[in-house]
Each structure stands twice: as C-alpha cells, then as structure tokens.
Short mmCIF file of C-alpha atoms in Angstrom, two decimals:
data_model
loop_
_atom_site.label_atom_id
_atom_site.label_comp_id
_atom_site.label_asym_id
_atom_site.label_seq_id
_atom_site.Cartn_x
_atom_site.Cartn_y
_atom_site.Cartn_z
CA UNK A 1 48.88 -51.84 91.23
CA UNK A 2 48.38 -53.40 94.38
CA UNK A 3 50.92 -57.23 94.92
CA UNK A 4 49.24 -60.46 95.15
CA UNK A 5 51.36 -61.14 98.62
CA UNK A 6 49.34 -58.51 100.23
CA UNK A 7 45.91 -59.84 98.65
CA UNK A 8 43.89 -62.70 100.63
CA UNK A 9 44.04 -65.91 98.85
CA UNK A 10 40.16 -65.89 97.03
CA UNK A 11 41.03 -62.90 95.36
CA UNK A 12 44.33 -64.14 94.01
CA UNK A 13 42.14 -67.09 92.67
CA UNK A 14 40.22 -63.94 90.89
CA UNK A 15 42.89 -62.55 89.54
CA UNK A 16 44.11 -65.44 87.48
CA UNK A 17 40.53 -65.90 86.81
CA UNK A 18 40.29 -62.56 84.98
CA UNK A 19 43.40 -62.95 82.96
CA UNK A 20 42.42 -61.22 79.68
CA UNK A 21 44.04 -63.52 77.99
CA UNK A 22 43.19 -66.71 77.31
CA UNK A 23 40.12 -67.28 79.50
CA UNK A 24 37.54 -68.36 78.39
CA UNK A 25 33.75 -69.26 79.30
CA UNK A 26 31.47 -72.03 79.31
CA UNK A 27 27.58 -72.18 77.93
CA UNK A 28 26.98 -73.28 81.44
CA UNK A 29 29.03 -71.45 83.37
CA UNK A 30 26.06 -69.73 85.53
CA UNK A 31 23.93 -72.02 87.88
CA UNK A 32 20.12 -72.63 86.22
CA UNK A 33 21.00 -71.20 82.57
CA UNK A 34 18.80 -72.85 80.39
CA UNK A 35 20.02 -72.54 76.86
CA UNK A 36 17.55 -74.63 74.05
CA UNK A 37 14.74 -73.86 72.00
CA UNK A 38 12.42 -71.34 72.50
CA UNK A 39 8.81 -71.80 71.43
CA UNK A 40 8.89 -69.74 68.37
CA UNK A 41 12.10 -69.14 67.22
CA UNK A 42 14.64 -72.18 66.80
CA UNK A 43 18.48 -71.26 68.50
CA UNK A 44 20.48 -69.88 66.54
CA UNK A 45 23.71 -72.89 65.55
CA UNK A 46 26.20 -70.32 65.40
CA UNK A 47 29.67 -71.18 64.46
CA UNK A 48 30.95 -68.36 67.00
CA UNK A 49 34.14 -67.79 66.78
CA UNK A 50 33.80 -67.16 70.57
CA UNK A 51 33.35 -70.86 71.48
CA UNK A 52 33.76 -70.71 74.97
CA UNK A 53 34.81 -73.58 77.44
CA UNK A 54 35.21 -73.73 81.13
CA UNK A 55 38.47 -75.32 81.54
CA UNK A 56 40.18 -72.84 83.33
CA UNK A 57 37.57 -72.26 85.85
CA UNK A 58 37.06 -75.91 86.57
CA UNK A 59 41.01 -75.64 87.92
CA UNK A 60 40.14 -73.15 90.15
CA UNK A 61 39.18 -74.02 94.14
CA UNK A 62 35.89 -72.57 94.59
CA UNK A 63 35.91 -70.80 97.56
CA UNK A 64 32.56 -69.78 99.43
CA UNK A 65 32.16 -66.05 99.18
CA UNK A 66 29.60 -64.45 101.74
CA UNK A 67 30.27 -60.90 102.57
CA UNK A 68 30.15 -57.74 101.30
CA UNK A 69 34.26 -57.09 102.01
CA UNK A 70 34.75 -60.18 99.62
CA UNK A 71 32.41 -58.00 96.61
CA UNK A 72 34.43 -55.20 97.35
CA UNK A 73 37.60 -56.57 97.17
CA UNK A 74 36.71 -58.17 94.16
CA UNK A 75 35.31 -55.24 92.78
CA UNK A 76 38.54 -53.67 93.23
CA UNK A 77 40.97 -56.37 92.00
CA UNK A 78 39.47 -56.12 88.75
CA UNK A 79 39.39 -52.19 88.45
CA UNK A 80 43.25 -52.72 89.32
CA UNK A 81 43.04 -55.26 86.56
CA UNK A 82 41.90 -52.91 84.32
CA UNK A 83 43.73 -49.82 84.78
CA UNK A 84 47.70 -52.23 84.40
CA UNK A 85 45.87 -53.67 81.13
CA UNK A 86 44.87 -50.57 78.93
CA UNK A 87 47.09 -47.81 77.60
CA UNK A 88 44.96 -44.61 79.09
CA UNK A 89 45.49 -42.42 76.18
CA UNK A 90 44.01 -45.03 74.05
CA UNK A 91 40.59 -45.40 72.77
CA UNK A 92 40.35 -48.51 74.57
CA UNK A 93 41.24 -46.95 77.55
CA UNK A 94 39.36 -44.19 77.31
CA UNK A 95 36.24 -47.20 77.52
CA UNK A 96 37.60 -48.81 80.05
CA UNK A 97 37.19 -45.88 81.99
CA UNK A 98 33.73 -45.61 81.49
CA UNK A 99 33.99 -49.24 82.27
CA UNK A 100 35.51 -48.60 85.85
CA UNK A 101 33.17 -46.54 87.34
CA UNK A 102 30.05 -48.51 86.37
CA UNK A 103 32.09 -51.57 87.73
CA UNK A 104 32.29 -49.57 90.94
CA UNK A 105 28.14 -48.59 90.72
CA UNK A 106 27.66 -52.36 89.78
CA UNK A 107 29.16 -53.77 92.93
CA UNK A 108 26.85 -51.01 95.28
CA UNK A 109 24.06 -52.42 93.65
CA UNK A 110 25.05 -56.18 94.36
CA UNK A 111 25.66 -55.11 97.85
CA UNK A 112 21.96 -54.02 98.01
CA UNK A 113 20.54 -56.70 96.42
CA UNK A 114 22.52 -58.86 98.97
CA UNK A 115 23.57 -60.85 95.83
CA UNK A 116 25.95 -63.17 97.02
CA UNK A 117 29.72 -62.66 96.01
CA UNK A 118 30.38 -65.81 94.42
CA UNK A 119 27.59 -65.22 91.93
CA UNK A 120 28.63 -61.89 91.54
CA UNK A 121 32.31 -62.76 91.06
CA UNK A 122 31.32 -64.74 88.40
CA UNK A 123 29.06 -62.79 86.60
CA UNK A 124 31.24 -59.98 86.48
CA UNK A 125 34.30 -62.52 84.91
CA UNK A 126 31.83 -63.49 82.84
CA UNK A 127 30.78 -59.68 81.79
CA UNK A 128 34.82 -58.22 81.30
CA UNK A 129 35.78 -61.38 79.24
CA UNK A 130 32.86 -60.73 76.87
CA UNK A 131 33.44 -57.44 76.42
CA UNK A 132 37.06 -57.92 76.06
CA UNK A 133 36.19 -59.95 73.47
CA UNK A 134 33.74 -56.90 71.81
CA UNK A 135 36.83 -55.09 72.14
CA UNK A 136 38.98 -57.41 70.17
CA UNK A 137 36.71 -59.04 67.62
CA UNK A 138 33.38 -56.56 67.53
CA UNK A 139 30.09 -58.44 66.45
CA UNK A 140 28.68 -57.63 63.20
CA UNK A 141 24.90 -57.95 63.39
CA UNK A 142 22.79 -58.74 60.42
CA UNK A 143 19.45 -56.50 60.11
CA UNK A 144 17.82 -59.09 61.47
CA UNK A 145 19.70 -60.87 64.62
CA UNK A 146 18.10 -63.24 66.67
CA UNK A 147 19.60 -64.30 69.92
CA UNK A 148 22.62 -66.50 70.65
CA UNK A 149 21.34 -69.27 72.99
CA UNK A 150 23.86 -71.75 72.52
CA UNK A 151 27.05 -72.86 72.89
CA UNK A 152 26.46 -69.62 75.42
CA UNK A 153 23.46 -68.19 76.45
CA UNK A 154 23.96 -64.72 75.94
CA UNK A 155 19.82 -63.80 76.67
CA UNK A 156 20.03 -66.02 80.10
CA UNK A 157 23.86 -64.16 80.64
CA UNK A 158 21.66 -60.15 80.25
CA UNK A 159 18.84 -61.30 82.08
CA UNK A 160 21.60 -62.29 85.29
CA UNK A 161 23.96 -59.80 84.64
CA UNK A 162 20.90 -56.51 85.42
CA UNK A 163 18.35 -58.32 87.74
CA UNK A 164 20.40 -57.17 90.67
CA UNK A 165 19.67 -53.69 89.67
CA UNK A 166 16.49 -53.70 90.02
CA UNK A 167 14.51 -53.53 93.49
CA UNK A 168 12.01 -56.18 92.99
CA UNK A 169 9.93 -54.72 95.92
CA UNK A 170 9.41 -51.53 93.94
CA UNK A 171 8.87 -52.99 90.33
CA UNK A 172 5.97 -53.96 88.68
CA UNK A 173 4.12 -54.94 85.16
CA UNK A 174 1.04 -53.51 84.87
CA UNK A 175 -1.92 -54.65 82.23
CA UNK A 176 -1.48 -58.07 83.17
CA UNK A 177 -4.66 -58.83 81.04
CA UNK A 178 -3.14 -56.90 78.06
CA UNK A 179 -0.12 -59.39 78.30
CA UNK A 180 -2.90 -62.72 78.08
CA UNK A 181 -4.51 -61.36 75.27
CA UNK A 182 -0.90 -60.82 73.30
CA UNK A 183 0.03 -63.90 74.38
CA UNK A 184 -2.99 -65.48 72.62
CA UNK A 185 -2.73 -63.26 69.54
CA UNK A 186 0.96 -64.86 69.01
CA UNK A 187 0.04 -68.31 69.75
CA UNK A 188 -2.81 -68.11 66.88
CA UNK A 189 -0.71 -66.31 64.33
CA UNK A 190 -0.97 -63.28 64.38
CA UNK A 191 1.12 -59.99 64.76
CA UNK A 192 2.07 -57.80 67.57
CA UNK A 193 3.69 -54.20 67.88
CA UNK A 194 4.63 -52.60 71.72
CA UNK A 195 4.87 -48.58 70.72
CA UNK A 196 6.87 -47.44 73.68
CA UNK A 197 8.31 -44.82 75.28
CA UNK A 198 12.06 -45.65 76.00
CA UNK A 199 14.18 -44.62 78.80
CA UNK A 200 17.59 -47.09 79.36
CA UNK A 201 19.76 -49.16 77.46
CA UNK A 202 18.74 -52.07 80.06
CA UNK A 203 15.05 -51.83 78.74
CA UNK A 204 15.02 -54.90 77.07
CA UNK A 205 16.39 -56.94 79.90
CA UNK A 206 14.26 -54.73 82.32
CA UNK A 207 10.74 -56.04 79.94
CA UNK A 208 12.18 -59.05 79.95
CA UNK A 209 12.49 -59.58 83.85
CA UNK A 210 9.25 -58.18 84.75
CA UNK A 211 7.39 -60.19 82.14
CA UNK A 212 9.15 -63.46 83.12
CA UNK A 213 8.73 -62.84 86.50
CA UNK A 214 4.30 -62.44 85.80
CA UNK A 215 4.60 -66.12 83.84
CA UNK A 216 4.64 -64.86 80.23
CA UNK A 217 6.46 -67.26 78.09
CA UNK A 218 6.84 -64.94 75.02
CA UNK A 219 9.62 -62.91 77.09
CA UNK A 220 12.40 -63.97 74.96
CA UNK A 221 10.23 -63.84 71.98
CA UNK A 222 10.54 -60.00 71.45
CA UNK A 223 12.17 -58.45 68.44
CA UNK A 224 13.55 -54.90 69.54
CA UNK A 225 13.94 -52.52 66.65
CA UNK A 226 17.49 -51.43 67.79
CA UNK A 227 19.63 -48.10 67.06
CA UNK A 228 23.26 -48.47 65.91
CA UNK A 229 24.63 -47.80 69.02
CA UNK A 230 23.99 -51.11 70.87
CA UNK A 231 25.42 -52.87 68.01
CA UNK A 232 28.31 -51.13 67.94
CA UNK A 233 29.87 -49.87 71.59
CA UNK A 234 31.88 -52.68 72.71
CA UNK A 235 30.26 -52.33 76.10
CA UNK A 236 26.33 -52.98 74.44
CA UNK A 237 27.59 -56.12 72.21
CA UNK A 238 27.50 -58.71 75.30
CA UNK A 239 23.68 -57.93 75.33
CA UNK A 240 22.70 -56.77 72.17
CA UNK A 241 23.88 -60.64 71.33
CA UNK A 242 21.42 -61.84 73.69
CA UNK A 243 18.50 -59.91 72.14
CA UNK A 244 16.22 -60.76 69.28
CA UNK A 245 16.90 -57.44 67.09
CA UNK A 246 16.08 -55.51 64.31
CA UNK A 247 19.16 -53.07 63.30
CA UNK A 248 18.63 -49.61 62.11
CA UNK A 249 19.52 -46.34 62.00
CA UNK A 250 17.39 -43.38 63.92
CA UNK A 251 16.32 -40.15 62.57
CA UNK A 252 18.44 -38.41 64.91
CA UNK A 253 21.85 -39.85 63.54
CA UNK A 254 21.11 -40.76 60.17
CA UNK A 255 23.04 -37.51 58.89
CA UNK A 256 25.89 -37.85 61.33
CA UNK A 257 28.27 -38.59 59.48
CA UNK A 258 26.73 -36.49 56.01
CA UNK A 259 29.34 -38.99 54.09
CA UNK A 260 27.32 -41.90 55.28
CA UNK A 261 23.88 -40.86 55.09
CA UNK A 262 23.39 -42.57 52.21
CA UNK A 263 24.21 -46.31 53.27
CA UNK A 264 22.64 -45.81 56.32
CA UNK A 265 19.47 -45.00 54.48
CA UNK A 266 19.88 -48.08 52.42
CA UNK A 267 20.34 -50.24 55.51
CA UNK A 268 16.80 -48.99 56.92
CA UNK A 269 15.10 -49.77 53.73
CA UNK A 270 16.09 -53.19 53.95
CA UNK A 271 15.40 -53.25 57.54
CA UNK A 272 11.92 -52.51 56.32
CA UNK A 273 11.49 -54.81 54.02
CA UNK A 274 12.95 -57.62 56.22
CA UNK A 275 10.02 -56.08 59.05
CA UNK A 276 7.45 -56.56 56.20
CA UNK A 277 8.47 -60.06 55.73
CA UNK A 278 8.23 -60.71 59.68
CA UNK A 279 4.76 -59.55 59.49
CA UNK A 280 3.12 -61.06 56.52
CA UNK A 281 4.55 -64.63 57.74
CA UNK A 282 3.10 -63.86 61.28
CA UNK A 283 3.76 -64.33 64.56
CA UNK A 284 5.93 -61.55 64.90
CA UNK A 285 6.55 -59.73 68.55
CA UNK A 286 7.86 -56.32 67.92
CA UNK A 287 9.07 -53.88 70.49
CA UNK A 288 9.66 -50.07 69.08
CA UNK A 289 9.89 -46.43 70.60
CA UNK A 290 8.13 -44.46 67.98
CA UNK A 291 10.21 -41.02 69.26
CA UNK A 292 13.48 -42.63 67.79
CA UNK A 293 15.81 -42.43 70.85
CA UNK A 294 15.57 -42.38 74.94
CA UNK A 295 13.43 -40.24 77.19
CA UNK A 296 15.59 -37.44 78.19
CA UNK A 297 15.33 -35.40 81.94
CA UNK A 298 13.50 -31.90 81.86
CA UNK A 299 16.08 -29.46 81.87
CA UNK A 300 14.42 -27.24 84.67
CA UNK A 301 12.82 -30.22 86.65
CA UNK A 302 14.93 -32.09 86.27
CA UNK A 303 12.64 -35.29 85.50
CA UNK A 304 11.76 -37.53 82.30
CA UNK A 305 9.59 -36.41 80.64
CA UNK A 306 8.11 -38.70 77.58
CA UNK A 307 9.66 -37.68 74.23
CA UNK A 308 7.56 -36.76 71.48
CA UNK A 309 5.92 -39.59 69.42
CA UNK A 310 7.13 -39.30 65.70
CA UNK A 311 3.45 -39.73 64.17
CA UNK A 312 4.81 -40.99 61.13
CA UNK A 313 6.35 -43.37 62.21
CA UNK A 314 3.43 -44.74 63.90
CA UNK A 315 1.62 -44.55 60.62
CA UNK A 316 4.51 -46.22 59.07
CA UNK A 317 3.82 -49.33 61.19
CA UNK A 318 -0.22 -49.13 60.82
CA UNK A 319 0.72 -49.04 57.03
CA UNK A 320 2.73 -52.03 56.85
CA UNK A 321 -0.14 -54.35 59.24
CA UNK A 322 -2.10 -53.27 56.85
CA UNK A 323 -0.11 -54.42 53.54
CA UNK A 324 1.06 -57.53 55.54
CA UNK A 325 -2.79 -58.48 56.43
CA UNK A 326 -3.76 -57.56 52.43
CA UNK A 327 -0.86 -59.90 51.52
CA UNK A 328 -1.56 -62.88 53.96
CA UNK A 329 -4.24 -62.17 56.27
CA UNK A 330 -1.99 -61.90 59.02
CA UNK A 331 -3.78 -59.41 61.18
CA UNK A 332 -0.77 -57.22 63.39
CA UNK A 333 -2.61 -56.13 66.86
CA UNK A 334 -1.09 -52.76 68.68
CA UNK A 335 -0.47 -52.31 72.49
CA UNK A 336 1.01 -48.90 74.04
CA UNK A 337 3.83 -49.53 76.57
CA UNK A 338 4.45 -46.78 79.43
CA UNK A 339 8.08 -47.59 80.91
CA UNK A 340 9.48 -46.09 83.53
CA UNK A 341 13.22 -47.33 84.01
CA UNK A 342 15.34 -44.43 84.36
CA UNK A 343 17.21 -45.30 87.26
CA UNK A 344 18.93 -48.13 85.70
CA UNK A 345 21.41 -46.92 83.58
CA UNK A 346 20.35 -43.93 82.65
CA UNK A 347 21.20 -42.03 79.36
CA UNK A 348 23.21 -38.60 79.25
CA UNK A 349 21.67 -35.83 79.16
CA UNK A 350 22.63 -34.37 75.73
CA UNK A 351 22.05 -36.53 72.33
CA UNK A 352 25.58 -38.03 71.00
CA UNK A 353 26.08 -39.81 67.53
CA UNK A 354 28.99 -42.02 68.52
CA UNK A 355 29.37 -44.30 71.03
CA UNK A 356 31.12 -44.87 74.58
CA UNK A 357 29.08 -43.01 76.33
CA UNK A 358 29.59 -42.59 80.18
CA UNK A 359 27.22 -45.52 81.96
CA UNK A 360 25.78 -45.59 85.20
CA UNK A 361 24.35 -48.85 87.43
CA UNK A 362 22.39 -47.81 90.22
CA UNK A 363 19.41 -49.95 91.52
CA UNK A 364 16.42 -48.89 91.36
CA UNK A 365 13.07 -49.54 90.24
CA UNK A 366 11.68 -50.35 86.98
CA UNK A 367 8.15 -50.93 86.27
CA UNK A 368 6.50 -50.99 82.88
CA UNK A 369 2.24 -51.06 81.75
CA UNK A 370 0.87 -52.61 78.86
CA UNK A 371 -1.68 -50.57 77.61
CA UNK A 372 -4.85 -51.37 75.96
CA UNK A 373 -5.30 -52.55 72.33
CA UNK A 374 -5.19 -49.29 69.66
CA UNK A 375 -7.82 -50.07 67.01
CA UNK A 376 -9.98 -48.25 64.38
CA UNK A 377 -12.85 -49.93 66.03
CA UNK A 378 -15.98 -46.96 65.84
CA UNK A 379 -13.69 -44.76 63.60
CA UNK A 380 -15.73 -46.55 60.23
CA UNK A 381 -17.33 -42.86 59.80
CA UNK A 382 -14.13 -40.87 59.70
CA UNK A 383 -11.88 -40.13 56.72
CA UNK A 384 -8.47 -42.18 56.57
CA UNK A 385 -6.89 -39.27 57.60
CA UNK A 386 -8.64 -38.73 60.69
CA UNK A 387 -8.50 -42.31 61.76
CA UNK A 388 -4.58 -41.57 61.17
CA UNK A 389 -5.04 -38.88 64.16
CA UNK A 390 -6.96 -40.65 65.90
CA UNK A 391 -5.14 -43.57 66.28
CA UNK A 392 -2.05 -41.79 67.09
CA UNK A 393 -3.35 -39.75 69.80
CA UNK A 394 -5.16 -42.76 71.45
CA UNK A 395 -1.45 -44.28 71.44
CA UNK A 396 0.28 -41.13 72.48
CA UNK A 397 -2.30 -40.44 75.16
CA UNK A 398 -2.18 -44.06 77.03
CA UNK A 399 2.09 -43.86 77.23
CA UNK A 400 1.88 -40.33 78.92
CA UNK A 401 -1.24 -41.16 81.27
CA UNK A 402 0.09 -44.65 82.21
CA UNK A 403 3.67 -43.12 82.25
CA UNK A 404 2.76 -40.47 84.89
CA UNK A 405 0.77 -43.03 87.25
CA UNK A 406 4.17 -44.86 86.93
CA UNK A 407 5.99 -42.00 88.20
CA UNK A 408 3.61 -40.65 90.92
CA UNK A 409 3.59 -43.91 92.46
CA UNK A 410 7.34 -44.41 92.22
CA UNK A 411 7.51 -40.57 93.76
CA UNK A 412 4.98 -41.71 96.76
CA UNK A 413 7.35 -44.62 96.90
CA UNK A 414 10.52 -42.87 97.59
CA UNK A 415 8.84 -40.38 100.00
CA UNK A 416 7.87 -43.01 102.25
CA UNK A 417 11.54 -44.47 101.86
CA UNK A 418 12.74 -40.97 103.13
CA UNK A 419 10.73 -40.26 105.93
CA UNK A 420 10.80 -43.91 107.27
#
C-alpha cells in the first residue's frame, strides 16, 4: 500500500473520498441527472435504506482534473484501496478481484473516450460505494422491479457509468422507422415485445443509449425479462436497480441447484402471471432473448454466433398476446432485435450457474436493429400450427440476417481502423 506523503494532493482528496465507510451519495451527485417521472411509469417512493446524501463530498475542494496521469492515478489509488480493504481468501475478496481488473479496463476506456477525470473520478466513487453497499446489504428484487429514480437515480447513474464504453463513431440503431411505429403503438395502448438476441450484461444500458441518443422517449420505459444473475452478483445490483425488470429463472439454471428446482419453478410461474397482467392492462414494453442466456463465441472462429431461438418460448409469448387481447383487447405488437454488443463486457466463454463471474470493460462498438413487425398477416390459410412455424422462423430469420449485416459492417469497420 502505497503512503499518502508520497501521493499528490487530488488524490489524497480521493482517498478520503472512497472511504468505505461511511460515505455516502447524493440523488444529484452527477451533473444533468434528471431523476422524476417518466411518462408511463410513476418513480418508484422507495424507503431505501440506502438514502444517500452528499455531505461528505460537499467538504471536499474540488480540484480540476484534466489529464490522463490524474485517471490513472486515480485508477490506481482505488485498486490500492481495494486490495488493504478485503481479506483475499474471502469471498468478498475473491469479487473484488474481479472487481480490480475491470477497474483497470474501465479507466483505458475513459482514457479513450477522453472522458474527463473529474467525471470519471466521480463516477467511479459513485460505482465502488454502491456496490459496497450490494456487498453489505444485497437488494432483494420483487418479480416485478421497476426502476429507482429517486432519492438516487440509479437508471441516469447505468446510463453514465457505460456510455464511455462505447465508441459513438462506430455505433448505431438501425430501423429507425420500426422505433416510430412502437413508439405509437405504446402511446395508444397497446403492447410491445423486442425478441432479441443477447450478447452483454451492459445490453440494457447499451439499448438504452442508442435509443436515447435517436430521440425515443420510451428508452427508460423497457421492462427486461432478467435472469437471476443480475439480481444477485453484488457487482450487477447497482444496475439491475436502475432497470425496469422482470425476475426469472432460465432454462439453463433452473436445475442447478436440483434442491431448488422447485421454488425456482414457482417463482417463474408467478413471473408469468405478473407478465399476463402487464399485458392485458396494456402499454407494456417488453425486452426478452428467446434463447434464454447470452450469445456465446464459436469455438473454432472464434466469433458470436446467434444462439438458438427456444421456439417455445416464442410461442409462449404469442400465446399470452393472444389471451391478454381475448381478455381486454389489448393487442401486443412483435419486433425482432439484432444486437451486436460483444465488445462491451463480454460474457465467458463457458455457461456458469453462480455468480462472480470474471468482467471485462473494453470500448467498443455497439449497435443494435429493430426489425420489422412479425404478424400472421397472409397466414389466414394455414393451420395454427403452421402459422406457429411460420412466425418463428420469420423472427429467427430477421435477428440472424440483421445480426450478420451488423457484424460485416463492424468487420469492414475495424479493417479500415487497421490499415489506416
């Protein structure tokens, strides 16, 4: 551990700021965070027990940070920080580990994005203290959560926290029409499901960005149907807090533990009876990857590939539009989504039940396409059955076509970067 005499005078002002204990944060402790009502969902009055205030930092001079010796000096005072504060052998430790190194990754990336180190400085106190905090006193999400906007806006906080990871130059939404005509199918009413592939645990922040970045007011509006691990890894619960979400369990971990199969099974059924409810009231913005989990690299290629499409769970979703609409006449409308974010904290390469998984925080790209509307429109002739197929191919076959435009492009992209 490195001694504060040795340590220029900003970064001793860091140190104290980083304290993990007692330091806490303020609802408007980042410049321009808006925290309020959104149009369709009221904020949610929590009584958090994680009431944050400012008080500290208001004691502390604010220094003018510029260069990119002042990140990484930062950067470093708080992996110092981190390795005096955790017992290595520990579980915590073991985190904090995985926490270091995509500290390190995080401050590259702020370097790129020539973010300057003030903003970063406080971002990043902002980010340990929070998770600190998931460490301490872990979250426990209802099936349905809806975001925490206020006393702290924990949507505004994810939306800061990733944007320097990804190279606005290189990112795009595509389908820009696709977006207008869900934007209009939300304002009248009605109901609409995203079936996308899925490739990072930033995903939600990255659809997020790009569609607040086109003009789209319904960005904050999604409802992500989320796996257990985001609610649970102390490292996901800053964001996951921020997100509009809709817990369950995946196929791929629902008998992992065997003793617990049996709640978890329970938990999804409620899940799905809370989705129903969504639906038949209307209005409802759902986000889903139908293949239960994250696109994983080709092991010879070395590349995403797309994972399968479970097809019924599509039909699972075209079954309960359909009861909703037969209930209430709320009609649900379905878009593909092609994403292709895999730079950005990418997942590992094998398929792991728990959680602390190793995390990565390079910049890079992310750009996403909104595919056209999947209906049964000219199908009146075919047997339910077939209209089943058909509607799942049409679905499966705009995410891979749009996905491997996204990829060529973002292939031609880093050529160019390589030769220039």
């Amino acid at each position: 551990m490195f001694r504060l005499s040795k340590v220029p005078a900003t970064i001793c002002y860091f140190l104290s700021l980083v304290s993990l204990h007692g330091v806490s944060v303020s609802s408007n402790f980042h410049t321009g965070v808006h925290a309020g009502s959104s149009r369709l969902f009221r904020p949610l009055r929590n009584d958090h027990r994680w009431r944050l205030t400012n008080q500290k930092l208001q004691s502390i001079p604010r220094t003018r940070c510029r260069s990119e010796a002042e990140i990484r000096a930062i950067t470093q005072a708080t992996v110092d920080h981190l390795r005096a504060a955790a017992d290595p052998n520990s579980q915590t430790g073991k985190m904090l580990k995985i926490l270091e190194g995509f500290i390190l990754e995080y401050s590259d990336s702020n370097i790129q994005a020539n973010t300057p180190a003030q903003k970063y400085k406080d971002t990043l106190t902002t980010g340990i203290k929070l998770m600190e905090r998931s460490f301490k006193e872990p979250h426990k999400f209802d099936i349905l959560h809806r975001a925490i906007r206020e006393p702290f806006d924990y949507y505004r906080f994810g939306i800061d926290f990733f944007r320097p990871l990804i190279e606005e130059e290189n990112s795009k939404l595509y389908g820009k029409e696709n977006v207008d005509k869900i934007v209009e199918y939300i304002k009248n009413g009605e109901n609409v499901v995203i079936l996308s592939n899925h490739q990072t645990e930033v995903d939600p922040q990255a659809i997020e960005i790009l569609l607040e970045d086109s003009g789209c007011e319904l960005a904050s509006e999604l409802i992500f149907i989320a796996g257990h691990k985001v609610t649970t890894d102390p490292l996901a619960i800053p964001f996951s807090l921020g997100q509009n979400l809709l817990c369950i369990f995946s196929k791929k971990y629902i008998e992992n533990p065997p003793e617990l199969k049996q709640s978890k099974q329970a938990h999804n059924t409620k899940t799905m009876k809370t989705m129903q409810s969504l639906l038949e009231e209307g209005g409802a913005f759902l986000w889903v990857a139908p293949s239960g989990g994250r696109d994983r690299p080709d092991p010879a290629s070395r590349e995403f590939v797309v994972a399968p499409f479970d097809e019924r769970s599509v039909q699972m979703f075209r079954l309960m539009a359909q009861k909703a609409e037969s209930a209430s006449s709320r009609k649900t409308h379905f878009f593909p989504m092609a994403m292709l974010t895999n730079e950005l904290v990418p997942p590992p390469d094998g398929i792991n039940a728990g959680v602390g998984e190793k995390r990565s925080a390079k910049r890079g790209a992310a750009c996403i396409w909104f595919g056209d509307e999947v209906t049964d429109e000219g199908l009146a002739d075919l047997s339910p059955k077939e209209r089943q197929k058909r509607f799942y191919e049409n679905v499966v076959r705009q995410v891979e076509e749009k996905y491997e435009i996204l990829k060529t492009a973002r292939a031609e992209q880093l050529t160019k970067v390589q030769v220039s």
